[in-house]
PDB file of C-alpha atoms in Angstrom:
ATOM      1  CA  UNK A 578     -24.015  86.010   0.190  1.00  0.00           C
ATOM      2  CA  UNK A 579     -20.469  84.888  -0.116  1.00  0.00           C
ATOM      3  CA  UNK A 580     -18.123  85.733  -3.378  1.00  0.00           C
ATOM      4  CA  UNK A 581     -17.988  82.168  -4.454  1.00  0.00           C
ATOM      5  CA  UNK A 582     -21.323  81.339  -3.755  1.00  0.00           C
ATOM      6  CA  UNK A 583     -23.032  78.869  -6.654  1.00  0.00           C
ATOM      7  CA  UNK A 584     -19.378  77.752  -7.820  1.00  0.00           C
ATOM      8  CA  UNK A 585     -18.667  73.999  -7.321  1.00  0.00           C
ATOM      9  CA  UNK A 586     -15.378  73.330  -7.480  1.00  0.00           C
ATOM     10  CA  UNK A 587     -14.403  69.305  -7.815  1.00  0.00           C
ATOM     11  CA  UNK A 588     -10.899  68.442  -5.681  1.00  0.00           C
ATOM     12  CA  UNK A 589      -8.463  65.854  -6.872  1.00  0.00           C
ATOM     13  CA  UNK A 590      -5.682  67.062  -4.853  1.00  0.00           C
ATOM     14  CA  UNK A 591      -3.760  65.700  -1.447  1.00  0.00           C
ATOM     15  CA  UNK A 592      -0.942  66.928   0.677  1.00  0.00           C
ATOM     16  CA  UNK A 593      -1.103  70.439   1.224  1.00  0.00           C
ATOM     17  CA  UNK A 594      -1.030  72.829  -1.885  1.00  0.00           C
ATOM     18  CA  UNK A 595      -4.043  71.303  -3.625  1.00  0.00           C
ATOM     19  CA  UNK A 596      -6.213  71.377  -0.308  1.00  0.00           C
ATOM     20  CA  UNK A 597      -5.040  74.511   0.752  1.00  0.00           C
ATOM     21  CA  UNK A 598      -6.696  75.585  -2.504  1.00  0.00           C
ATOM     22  CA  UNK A 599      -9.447  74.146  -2.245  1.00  0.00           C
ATOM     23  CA  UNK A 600      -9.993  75.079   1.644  1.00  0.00           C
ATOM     24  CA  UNK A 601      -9.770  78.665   0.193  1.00  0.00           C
ATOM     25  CA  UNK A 602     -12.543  78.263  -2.011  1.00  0.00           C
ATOM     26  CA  UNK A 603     -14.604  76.859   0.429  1.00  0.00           C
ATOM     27  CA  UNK A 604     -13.678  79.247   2.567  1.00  0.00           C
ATOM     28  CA  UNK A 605     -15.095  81.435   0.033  1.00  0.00           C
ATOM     29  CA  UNK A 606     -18.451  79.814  -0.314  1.00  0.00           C
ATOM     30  CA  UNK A 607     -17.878  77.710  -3.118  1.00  0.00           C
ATOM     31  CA  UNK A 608     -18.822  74.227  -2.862  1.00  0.00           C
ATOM     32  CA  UNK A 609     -16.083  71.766  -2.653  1.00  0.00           C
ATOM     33  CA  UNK A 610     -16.621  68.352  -3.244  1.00  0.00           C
ATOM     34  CA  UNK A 611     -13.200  66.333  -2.171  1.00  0.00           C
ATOM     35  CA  UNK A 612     -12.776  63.105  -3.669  1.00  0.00           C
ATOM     36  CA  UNK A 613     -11.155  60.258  -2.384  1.00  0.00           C
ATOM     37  CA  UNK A 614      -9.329  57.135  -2.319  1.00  0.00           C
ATOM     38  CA  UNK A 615     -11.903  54.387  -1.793  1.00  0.00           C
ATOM     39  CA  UNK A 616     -10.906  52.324   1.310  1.00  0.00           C
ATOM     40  CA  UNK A 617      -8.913  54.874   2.729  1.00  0.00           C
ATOM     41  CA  UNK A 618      -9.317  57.956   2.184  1.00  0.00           C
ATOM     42  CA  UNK A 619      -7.206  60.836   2.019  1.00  0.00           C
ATOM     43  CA  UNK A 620      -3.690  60.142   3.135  1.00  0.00           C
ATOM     44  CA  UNK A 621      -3.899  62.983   5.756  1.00  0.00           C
ATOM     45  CA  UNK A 622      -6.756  61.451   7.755  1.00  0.00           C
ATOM     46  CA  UNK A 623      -4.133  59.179   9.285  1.00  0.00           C
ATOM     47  CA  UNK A 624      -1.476  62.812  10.252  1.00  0.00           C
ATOM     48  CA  UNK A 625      -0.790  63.328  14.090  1.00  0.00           C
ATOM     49  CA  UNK A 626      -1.125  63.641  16.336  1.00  0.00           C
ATOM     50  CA  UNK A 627      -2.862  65.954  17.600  1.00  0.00           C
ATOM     51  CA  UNK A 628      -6.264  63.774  17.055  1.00  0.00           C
ATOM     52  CA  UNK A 629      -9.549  65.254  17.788  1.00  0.00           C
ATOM     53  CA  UNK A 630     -11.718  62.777  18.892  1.00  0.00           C
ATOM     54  CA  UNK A 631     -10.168  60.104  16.275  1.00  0.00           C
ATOM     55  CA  UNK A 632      -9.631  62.438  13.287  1.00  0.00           C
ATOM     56  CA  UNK A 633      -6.627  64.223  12.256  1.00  0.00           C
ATOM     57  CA  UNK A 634      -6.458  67.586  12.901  1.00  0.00           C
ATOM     58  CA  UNK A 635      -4.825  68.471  10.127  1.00  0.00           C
ATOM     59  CA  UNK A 636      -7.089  66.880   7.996  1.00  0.00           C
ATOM     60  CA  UNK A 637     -10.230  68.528  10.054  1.00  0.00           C
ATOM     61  CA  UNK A 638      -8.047  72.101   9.265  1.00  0.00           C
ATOM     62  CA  UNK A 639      -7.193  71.949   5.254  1.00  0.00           C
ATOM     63  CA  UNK A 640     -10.278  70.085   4.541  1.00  0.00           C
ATOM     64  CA  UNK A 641     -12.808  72.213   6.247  1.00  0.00           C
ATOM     65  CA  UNK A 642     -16.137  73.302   4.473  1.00  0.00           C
ATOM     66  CA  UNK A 643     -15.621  70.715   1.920  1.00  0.00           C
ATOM     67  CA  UNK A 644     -17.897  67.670   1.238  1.00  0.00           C
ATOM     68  CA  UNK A 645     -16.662  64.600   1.052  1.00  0.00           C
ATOM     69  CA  UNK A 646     -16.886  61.153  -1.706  1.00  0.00           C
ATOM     70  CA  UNK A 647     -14.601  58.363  -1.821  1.00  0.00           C
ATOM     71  CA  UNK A 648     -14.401  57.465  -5.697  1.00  0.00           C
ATOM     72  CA  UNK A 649     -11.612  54.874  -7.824  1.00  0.00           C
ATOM     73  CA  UNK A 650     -11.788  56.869 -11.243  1.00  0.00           C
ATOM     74  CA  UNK A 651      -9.174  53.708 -12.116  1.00  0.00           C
ATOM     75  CA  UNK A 652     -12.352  51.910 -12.302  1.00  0.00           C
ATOM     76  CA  UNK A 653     -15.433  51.868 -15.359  1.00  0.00           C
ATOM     77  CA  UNK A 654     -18.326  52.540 -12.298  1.00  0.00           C
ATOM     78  CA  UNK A 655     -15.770  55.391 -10.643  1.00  0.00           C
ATOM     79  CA  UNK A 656     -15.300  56.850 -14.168  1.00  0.00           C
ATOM     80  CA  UNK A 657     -18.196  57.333 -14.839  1.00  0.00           C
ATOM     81  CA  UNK A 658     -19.328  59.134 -11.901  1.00  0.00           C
ATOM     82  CA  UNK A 659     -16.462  61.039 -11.839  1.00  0.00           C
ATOM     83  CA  UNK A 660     -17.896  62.352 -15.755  1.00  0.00           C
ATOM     84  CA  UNK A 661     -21.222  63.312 -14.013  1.00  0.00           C
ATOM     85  CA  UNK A 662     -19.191  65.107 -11.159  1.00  0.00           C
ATOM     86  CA  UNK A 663     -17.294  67.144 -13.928  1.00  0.00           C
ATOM     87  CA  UNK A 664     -20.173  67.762 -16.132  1.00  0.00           C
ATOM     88  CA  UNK A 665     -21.418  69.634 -13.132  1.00  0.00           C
ATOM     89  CA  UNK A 666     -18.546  71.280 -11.766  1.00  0.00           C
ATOM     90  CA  UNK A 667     -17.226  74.612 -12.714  1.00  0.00           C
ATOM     91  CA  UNK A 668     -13.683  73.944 -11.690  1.00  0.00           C
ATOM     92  CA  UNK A 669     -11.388  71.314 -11.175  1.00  0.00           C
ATOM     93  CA  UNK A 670      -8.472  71.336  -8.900  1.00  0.00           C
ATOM     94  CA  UNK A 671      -6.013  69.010  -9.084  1.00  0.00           C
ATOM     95  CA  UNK A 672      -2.357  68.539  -8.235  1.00  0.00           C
ATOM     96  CA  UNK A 673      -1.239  64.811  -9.354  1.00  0.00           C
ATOM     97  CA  UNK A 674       2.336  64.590 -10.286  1.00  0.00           C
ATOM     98  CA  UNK A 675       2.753  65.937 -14.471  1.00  0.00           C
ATOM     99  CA  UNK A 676       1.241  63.468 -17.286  1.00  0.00           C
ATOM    100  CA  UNK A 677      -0.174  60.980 -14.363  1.00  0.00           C
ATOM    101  CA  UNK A 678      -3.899  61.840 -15.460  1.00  0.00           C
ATOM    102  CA  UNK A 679      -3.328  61.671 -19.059  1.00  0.00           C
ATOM    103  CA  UNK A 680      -3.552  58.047 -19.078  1.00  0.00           C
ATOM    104  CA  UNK A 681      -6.938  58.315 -17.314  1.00  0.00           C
ATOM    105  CA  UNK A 682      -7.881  60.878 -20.125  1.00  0.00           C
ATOM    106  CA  UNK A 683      -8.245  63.265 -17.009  1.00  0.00           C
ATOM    107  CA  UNK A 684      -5.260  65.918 -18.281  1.00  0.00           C
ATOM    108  CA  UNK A 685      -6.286  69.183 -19.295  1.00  0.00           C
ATOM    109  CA  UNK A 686      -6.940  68.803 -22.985  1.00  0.00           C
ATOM    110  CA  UNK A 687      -9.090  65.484 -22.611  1.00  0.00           C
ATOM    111  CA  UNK A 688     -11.321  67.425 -19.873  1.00  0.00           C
ATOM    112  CA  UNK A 689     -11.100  71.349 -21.912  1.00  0.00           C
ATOM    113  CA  UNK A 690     -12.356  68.494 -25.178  1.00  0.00           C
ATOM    114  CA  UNK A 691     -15.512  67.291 -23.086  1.00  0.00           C
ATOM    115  CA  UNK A 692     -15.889  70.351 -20.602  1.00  0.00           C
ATOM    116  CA  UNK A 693     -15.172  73.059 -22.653  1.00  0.00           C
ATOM    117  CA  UNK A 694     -16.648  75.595 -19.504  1.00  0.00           C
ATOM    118  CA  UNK A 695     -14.732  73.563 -16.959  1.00  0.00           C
ATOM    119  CA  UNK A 696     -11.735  75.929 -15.541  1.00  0.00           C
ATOM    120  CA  UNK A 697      -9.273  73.531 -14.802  1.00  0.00           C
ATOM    121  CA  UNK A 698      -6.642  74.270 -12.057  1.00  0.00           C
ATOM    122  CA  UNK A 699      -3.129  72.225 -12.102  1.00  0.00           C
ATOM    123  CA  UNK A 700      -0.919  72.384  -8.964  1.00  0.00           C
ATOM    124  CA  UNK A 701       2.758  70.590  -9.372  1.00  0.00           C
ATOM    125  CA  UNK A 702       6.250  71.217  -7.196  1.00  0.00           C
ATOM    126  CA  UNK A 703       8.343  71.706  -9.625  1.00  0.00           C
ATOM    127  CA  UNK A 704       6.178  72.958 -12.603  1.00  0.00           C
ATOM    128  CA  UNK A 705       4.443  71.326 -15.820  1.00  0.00           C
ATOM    129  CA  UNK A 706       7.823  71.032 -17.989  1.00  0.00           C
ATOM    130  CA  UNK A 707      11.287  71.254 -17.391  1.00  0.00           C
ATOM    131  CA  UNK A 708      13.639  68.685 -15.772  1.00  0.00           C
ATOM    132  CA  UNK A 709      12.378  68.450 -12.387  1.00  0.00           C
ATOM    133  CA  UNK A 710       8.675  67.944 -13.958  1.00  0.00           C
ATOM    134  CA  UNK A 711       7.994  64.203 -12.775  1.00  0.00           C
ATOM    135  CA  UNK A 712       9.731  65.243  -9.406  1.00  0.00           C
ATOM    136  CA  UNK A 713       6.884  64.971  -6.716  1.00  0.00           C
ATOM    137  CA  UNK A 714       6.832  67.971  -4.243  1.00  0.00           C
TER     138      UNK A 714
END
């Protein structure tokens, strides 16, 4: 039995901070379910070299233990899939840039409205107020 066994944790993050996370987690025993850009993936997939056998390794190495689902939560069919996703998750990583998800209704008051159990886990470079807030990291 690992400590974070029967947690499923749902990943909206990319570039390192958000992955490392997740990774973590996995690492942990949760289940991680990474979601990603439809057509192509995770912007890391395409980081080398070094390339094992086709594949990033970085991307092999921050995303390990983690299933994978491409998904466009832009889109009505995405969106709502992404709802059944969240309805069974227990937490949700995520590490967009500040208010970028509140026009999706994904911030965290939408999702703490709907999920009310959901833990909800916000990564950012610079913080979620202040000057440097919209600054990317």
């Amino acid at each position: 039995m690992t400590p974070l066994q029967g947690i499923t944790v749902l990943d909206l993050t990319r570039v390192l901070s958000g992955p490392y996370c997740t990774m973590m987690l996995a690492d942990m025993g949760a289940r991680v379910i990474k979601v990603e850009q439809p057509r192509k993936g995770d912007d890391t997939r395409g980081w080398g070299p070094p390339f094992i056998n086709g594949e990033s390794s970085y991307f092999l190495s921050i995303n390990r233990n983690k299933e994978s689902v491409t998904l466009d939560f832009k889109d009505a069919d995405g969106a709502a899939l992404l709802e059944q996703l969240l309805a069974r998750a227990d937490v949700l990583v995520e590490n967009f840039r500040p208010g970028t998800l509140d026009k999706l209704g994904l911030d965290y008051a939408s999702i703490a409205e709907r999920f009310p159990r959901l833990i909800y886990c916000s990564i950012s470079g610079f913080g979620h107020t202040g000057p440097r807030r919209a600054e990317t990291g």
